[in-house]
mmCIF file of C-alpha atoms in Angstrom:
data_model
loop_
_atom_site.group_PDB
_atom_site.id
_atom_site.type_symbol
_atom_site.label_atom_id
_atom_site.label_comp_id
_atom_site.label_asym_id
_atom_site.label_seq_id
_atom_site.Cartn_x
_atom_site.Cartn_y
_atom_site.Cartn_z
ATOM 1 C CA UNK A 1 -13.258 -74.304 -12.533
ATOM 2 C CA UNK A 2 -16.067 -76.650 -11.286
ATOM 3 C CA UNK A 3 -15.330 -79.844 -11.244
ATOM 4 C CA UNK A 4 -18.120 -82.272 -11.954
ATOM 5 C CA UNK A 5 -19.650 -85.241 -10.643
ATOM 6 C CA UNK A 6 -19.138 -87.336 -13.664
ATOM 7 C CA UNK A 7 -15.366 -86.198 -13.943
ATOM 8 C CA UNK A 8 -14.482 -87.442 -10.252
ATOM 9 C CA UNK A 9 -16.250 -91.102 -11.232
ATOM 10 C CA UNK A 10 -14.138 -91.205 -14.226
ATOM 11 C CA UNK A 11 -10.775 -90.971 -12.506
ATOM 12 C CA UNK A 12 -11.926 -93.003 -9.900
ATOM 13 C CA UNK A 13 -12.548 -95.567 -12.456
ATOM 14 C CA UNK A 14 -9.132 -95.252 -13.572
ATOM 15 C CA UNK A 15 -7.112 -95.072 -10.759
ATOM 16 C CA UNK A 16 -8.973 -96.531 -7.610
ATOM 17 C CA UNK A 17 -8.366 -93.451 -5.938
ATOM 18 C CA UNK A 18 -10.580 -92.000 -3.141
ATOM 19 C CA UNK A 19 -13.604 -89.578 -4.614
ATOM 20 C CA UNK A 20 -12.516 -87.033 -2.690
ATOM 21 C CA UNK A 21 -8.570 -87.648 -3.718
ATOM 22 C CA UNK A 22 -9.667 -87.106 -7.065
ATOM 23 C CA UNK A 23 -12.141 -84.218 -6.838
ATOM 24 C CA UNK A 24 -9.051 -82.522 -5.086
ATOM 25 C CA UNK A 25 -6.592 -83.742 -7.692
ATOM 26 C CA UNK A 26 -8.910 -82.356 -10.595
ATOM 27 C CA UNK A 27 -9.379 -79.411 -8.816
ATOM 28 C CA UNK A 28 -5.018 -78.595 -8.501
ATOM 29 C CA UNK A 29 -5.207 -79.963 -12.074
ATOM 30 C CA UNK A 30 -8.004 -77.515 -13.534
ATOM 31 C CA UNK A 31 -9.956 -80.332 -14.615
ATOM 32 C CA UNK A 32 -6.725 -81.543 -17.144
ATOM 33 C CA UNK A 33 -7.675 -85.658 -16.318
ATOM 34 C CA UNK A 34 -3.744 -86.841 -17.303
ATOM 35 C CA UNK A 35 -2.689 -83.767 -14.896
ATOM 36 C CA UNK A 36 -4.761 -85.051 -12.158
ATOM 37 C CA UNK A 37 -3.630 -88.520 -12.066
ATOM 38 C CA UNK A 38 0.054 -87.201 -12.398
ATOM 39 C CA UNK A 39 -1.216 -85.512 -8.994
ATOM 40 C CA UNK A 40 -2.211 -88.682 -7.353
ATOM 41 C CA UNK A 41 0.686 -90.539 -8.499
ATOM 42 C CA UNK A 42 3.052 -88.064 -6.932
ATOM 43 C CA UNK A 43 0.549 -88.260 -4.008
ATOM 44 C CA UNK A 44 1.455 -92.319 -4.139
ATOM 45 C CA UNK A 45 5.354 -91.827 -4.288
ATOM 46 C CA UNK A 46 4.729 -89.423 -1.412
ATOM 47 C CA UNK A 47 3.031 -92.443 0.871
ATOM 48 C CA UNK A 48 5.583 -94.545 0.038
ATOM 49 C CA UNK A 49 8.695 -92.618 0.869
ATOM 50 C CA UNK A 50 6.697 -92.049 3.831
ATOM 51 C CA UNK A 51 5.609 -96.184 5.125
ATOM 52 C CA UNK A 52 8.996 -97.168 3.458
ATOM 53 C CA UNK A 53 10.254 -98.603 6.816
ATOM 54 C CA UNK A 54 6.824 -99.997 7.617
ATOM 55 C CA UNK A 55 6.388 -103.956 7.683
ATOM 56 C CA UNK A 56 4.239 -105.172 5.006
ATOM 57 C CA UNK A 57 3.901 -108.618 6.299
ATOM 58 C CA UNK A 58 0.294 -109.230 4.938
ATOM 59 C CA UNK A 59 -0.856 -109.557 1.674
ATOM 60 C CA UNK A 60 -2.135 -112.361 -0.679
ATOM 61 C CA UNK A 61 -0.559 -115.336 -2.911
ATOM 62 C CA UNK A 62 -2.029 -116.284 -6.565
ATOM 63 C CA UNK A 63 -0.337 -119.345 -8.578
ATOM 64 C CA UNK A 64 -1.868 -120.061 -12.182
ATOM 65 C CA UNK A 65 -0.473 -122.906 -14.290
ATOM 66 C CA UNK A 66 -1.437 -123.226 -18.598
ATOM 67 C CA UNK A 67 0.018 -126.176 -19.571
ATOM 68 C CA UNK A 68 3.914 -126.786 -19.391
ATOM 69 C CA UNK A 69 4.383 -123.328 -17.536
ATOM 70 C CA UNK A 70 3.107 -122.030 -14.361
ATOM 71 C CA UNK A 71 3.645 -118.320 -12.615
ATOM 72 C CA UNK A 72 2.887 -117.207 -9.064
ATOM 73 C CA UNK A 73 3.423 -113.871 -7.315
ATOM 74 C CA UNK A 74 3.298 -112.697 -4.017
ATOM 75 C CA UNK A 75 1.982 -108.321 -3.102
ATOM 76 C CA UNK A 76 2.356 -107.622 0.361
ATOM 77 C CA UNK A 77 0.472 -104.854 2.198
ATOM 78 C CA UNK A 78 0.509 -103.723 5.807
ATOM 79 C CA UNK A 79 -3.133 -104.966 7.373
ATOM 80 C CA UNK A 80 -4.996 -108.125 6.788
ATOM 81 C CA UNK A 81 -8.139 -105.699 6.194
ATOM 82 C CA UNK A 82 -6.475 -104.463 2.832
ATOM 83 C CA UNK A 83 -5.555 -107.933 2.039
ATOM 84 C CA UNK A 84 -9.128 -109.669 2.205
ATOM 85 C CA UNK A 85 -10.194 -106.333 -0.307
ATOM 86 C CA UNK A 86 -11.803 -107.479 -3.399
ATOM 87 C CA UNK A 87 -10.334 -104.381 -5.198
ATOM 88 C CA UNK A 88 -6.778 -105.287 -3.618
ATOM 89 C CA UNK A 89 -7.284 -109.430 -4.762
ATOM 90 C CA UNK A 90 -8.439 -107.892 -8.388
ATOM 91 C CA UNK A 91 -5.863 -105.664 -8.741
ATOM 92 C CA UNK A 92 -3.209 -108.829 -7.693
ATOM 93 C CA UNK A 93 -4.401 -111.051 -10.187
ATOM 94 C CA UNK A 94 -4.368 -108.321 -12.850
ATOM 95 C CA UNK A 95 -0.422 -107.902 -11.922
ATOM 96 C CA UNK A 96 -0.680 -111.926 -12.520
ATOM 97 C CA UNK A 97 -2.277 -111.881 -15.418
ATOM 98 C CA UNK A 98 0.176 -109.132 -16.905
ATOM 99 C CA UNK A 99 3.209 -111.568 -16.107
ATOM 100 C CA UNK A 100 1.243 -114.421 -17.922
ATOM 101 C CA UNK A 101 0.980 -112.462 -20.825
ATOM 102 C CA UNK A 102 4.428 -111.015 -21.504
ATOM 103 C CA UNK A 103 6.409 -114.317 -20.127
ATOM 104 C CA UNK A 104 7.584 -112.482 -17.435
ATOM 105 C CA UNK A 105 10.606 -114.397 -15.359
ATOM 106 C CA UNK A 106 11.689 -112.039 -12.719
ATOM 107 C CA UNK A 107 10.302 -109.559 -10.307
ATOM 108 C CA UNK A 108 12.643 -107.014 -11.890
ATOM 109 C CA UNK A 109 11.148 -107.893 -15.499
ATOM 110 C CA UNK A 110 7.679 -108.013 -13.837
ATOM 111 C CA UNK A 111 8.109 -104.663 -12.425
ATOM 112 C CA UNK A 112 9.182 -103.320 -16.065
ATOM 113 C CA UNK A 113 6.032 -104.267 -17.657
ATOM 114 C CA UNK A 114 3.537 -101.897 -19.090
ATOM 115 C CA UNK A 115 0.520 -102.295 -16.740
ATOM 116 C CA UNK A 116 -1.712 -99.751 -18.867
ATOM 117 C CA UNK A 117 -0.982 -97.668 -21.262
ATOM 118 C CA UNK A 118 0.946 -94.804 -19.177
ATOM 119 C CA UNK A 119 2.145 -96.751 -15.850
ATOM 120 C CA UNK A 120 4.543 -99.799 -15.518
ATOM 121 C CA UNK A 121 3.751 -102.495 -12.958
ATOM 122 C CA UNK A 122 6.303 -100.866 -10.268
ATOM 123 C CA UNK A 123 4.795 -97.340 -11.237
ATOM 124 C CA UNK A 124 0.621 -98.645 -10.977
ATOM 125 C CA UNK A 125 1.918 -100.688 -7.362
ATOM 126 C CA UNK A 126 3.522 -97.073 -6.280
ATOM 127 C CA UNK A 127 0.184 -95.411 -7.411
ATOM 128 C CA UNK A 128 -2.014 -97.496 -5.399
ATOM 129 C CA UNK A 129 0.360 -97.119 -2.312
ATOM 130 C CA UNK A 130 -1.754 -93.636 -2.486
ATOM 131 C CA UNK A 131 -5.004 -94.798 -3.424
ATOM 132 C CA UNK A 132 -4.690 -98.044 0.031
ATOM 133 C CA UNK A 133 -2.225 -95.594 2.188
ATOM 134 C CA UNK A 134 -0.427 -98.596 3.333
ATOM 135 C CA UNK A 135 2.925 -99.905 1.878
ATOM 136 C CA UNK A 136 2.592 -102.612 -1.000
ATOM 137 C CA UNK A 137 6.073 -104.877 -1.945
ATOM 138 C CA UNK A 138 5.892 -107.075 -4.955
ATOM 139 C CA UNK A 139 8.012 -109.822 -2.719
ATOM 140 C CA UNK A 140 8.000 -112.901 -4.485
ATOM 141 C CA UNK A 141 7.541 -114.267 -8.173
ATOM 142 C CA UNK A 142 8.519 -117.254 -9.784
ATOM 143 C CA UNK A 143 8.122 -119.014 -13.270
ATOM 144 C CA UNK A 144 8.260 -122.321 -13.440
ATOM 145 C CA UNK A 145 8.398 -124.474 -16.910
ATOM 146 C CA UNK A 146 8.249 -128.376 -17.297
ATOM 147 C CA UNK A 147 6.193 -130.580 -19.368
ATOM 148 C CA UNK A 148 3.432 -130.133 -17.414
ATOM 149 C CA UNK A 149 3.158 -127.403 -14.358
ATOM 150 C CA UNK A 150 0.424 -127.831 -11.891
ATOM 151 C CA UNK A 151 -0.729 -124.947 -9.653
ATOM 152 C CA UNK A 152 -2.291 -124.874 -6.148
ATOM 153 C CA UNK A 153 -4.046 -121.901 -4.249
ATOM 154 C CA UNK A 154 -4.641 -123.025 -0.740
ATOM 155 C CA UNK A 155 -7.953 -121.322 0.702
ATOM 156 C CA UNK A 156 -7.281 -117.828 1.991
ATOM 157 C CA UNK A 157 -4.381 -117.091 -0.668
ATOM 158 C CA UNK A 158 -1.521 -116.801 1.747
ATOM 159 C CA UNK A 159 0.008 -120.160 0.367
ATOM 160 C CA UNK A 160 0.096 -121.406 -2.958
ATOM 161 C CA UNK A 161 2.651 -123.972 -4.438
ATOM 162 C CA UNK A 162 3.425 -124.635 -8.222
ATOM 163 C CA UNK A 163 4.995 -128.632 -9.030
ATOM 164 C CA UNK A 164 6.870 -129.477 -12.315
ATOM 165 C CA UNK A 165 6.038 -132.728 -14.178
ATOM 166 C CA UNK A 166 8.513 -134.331 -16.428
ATOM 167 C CA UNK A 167 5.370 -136.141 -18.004
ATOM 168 C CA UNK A 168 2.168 -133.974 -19.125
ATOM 169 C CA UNK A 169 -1.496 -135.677 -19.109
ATOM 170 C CA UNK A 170 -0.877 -135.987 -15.184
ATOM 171 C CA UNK A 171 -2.921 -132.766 -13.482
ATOM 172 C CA UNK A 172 -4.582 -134.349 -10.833
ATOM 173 C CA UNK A 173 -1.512 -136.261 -9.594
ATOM 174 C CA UNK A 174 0.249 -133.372 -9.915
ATOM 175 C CA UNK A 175 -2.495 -131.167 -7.853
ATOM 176 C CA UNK A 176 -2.301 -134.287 -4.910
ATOM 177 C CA UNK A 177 1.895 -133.021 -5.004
ATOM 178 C CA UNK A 178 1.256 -129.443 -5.237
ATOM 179 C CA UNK A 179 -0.989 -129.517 -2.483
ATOM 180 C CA UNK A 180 1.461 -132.123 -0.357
ATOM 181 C CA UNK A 181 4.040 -129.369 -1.045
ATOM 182 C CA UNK A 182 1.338 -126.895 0.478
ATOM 183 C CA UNK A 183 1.069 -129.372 3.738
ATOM 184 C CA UNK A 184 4.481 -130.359 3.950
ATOM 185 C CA UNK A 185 6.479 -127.893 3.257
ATOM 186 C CA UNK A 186 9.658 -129.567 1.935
ATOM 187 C CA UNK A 187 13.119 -127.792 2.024
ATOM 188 C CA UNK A 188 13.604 -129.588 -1.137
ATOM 189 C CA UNK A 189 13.099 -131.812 -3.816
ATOM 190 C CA UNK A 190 15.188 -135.264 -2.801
ATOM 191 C CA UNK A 191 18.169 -135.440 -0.898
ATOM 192 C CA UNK A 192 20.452 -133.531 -3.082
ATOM 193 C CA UNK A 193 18.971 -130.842 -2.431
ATOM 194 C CA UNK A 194 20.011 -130.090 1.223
ATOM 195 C CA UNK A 195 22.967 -128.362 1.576
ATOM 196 C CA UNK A 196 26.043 -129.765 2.891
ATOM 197 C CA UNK A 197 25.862 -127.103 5.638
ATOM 198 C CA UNK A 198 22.287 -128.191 6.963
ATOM 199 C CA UNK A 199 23.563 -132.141 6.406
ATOM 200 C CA UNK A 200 26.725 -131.284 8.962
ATOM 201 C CA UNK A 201 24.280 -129.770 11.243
ATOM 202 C CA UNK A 202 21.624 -132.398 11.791
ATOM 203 C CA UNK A 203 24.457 -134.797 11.770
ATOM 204 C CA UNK A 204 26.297 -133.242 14.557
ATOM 205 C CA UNK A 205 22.891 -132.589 16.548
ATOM 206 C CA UNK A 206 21.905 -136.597 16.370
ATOM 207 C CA UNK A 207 25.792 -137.522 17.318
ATOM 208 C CA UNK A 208 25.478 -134.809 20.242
ATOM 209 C CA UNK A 209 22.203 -136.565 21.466
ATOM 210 C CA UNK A 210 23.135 -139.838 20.276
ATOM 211 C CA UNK A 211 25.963 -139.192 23.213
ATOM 212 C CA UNK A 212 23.717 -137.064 25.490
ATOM 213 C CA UNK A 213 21.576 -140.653 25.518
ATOM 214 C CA UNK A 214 24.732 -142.577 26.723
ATOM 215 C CA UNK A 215 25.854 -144.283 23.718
ATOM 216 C CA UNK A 216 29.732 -144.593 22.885
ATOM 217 C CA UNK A 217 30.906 -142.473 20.353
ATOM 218 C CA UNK A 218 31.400 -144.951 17.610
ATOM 219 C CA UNK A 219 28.034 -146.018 18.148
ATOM 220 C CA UNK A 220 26.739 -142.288 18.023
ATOM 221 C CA UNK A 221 28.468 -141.867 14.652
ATOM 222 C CA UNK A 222 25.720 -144.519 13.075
ATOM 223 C CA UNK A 223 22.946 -143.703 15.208
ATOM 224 C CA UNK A 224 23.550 -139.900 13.750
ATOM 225 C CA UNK A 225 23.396 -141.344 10.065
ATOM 226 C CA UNK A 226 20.495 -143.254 10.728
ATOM 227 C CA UNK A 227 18.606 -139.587 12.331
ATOM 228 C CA UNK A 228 19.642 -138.256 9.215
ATOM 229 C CA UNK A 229 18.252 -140.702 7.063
ATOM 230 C CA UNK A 230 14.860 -139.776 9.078
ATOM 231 C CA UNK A 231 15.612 -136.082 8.430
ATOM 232 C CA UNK A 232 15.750 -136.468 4.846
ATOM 233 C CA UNK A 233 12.084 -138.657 4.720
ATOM 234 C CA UNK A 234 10.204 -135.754 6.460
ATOM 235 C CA UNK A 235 12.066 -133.258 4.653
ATOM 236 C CA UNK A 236 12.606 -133.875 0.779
ATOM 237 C CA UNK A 237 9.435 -133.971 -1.457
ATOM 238 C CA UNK A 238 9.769 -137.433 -3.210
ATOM 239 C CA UNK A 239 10.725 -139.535 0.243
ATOM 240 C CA UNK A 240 8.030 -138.022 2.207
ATOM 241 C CA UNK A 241 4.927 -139.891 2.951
ATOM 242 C CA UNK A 242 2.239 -138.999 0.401
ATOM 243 C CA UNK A 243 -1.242 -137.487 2.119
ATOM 244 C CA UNK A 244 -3.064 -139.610 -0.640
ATOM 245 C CA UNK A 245 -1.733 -142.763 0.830
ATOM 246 C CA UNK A 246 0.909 -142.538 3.860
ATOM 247 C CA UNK A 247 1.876 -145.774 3.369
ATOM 248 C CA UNK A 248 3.390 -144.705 0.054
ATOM 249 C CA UNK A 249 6.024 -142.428 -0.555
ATOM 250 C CA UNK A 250 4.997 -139.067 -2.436
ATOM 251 C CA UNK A 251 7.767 -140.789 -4.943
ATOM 252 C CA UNK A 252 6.075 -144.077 -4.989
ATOM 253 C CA UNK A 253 2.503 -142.381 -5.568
ATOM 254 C CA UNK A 254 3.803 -140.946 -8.549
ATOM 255 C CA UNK A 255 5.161 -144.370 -10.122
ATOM 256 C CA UNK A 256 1.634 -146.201 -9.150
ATOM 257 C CA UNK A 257 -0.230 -143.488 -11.739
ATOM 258 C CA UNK A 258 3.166 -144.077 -14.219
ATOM 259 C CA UNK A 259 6.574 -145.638 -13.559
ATOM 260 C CA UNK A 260 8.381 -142.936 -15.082
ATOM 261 C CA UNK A 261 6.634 -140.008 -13.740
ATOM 262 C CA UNK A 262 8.299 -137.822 -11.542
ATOM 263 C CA UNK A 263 8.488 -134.149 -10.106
ATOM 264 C CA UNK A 264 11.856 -131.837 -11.031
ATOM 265 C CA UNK A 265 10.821 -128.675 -9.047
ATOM 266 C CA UNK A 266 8.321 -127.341 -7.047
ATOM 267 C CA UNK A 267 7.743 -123.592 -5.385
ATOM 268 C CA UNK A 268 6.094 -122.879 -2.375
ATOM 269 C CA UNK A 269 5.034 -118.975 -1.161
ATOM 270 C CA UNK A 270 3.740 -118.505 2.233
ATOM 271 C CA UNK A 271 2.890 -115.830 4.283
ATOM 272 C CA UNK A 272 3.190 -117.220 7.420
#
């Protein structure tokens, strides 16, 4: 049967597809429109079995905060020409916008979501792996709760941080930490949160060059503790010097606006 003009623009509209993908998928389909996009789906699943060992190390970052909860998700793709698409950025943030509604805390419950009425998330990002040709990977996601959650996008959206308040009614201090977090990029909150592994390591390294300087070993042993003491200012959030006012810890910035207001978590995704 003839396929018409008006038919190829209407699954177009629905799927993103390529006119000529769908002219050829109404045409195996006999003009049945649910048939069709069956075809291109298939079509999808196809591309992806076939770029499935393909690096998808490009992509885009969206973070988006309301109130005492904040989300942010990371979609890779294969070229930086796919991720500076508007259609690509729009269909990201509708993916975002899904996990805002429904509460979602996981990739795997993010992936389970109804993104229309036929296709889930994982099924619509398998879909479009068709419609782009290149592989797509839902990487990263992360929900983030507190009494007030502050999100950053940092131009470009390949880095975008979300920080947890224990206090709300403190956005734009919160937005000067989220985007220190962005700058920065803290392996964790205060000293607590390094690992006893990476704490043996540094400590060993400054004892090693402590003695490759030509001080005795017992000497080494303090001058390590001090280098680790220095390690743990230019590497935990709160002891770092804040960009709004180096002279000021990021912790001390935060009792200046209030003297009980503090961070409890932040996330960071980055694509490089």
């Amino acid at each position: 049967m003839a396929i018409t003009a008006a038919q190829v623009k209407e699954l177009r509209d629905k799927t993103g597809a390529g006119m000529m993908d769908c002219k050829k998928a109404l045409s195996e389909a006999n003009g049945d429109f649910e048939q069709a996009i069956d075809i291109l789906r298939k079509k999808g699943q196809k591309v992806a079995a076939k770029r499935g060992e393909n690096e998808a190390k490009e992509g885009v970052i969206f973070a988006e905060s309301k109130g005492n909860v904040g989300y942010m998700l990371q979609l890779n793709c294969e070229t930086d020409f796919v991720a500076k698409n508007d259609d690509f950025r729009n269909f990201v943030t509708s993916i975002l916008n899904i996990a805002i509604e429904n509460g979602a805390s996981s990739v795997e419950e993010l992936n389970g979501l109804k993104f229309d009425d036929k296709l889930t998330v994982a099924e619509k990002i398998t879909e479009q792996v068709g419609v782009i040709g290149e592989k797509l990977d839902l990487s990263h996601f992360a929900k983030v709760e507190a009494a007030e959650v502050v999100a950053y996008n940092h131009p470009g959206n390949q880095l975008a941080t979300l920080v947890a308040m224990n206090k709300e009614g403190h956005a734009e201090a919160g937005k000067q930490v989220a985007m220190q977090v962005a700058a920065m990029n803290p392996l964790a909150l205060n000293k607590d949160g390094i690992d006893a592994d990476t704490i043996a390591r540094e400590l060993e390294v400054g004892k090693e060059l402590a003695i490759q300087e030509g001080k005795p070993a017992e000497m080494a042993e303090k001058i390590a503790e001090g280098r680790l003491g220095k390690f743990f200012k230019e590497n935990t959030l709160l002891s770092q010097a804040s960009i709004k006012d180096n002279k000021q810890s990021v912790e001390q910035y935060l009792q200046s606006i209030d003297k009980d207001l503090t961070v409890t978590e932040f996330k960071r995704f980055s694509l490089s």
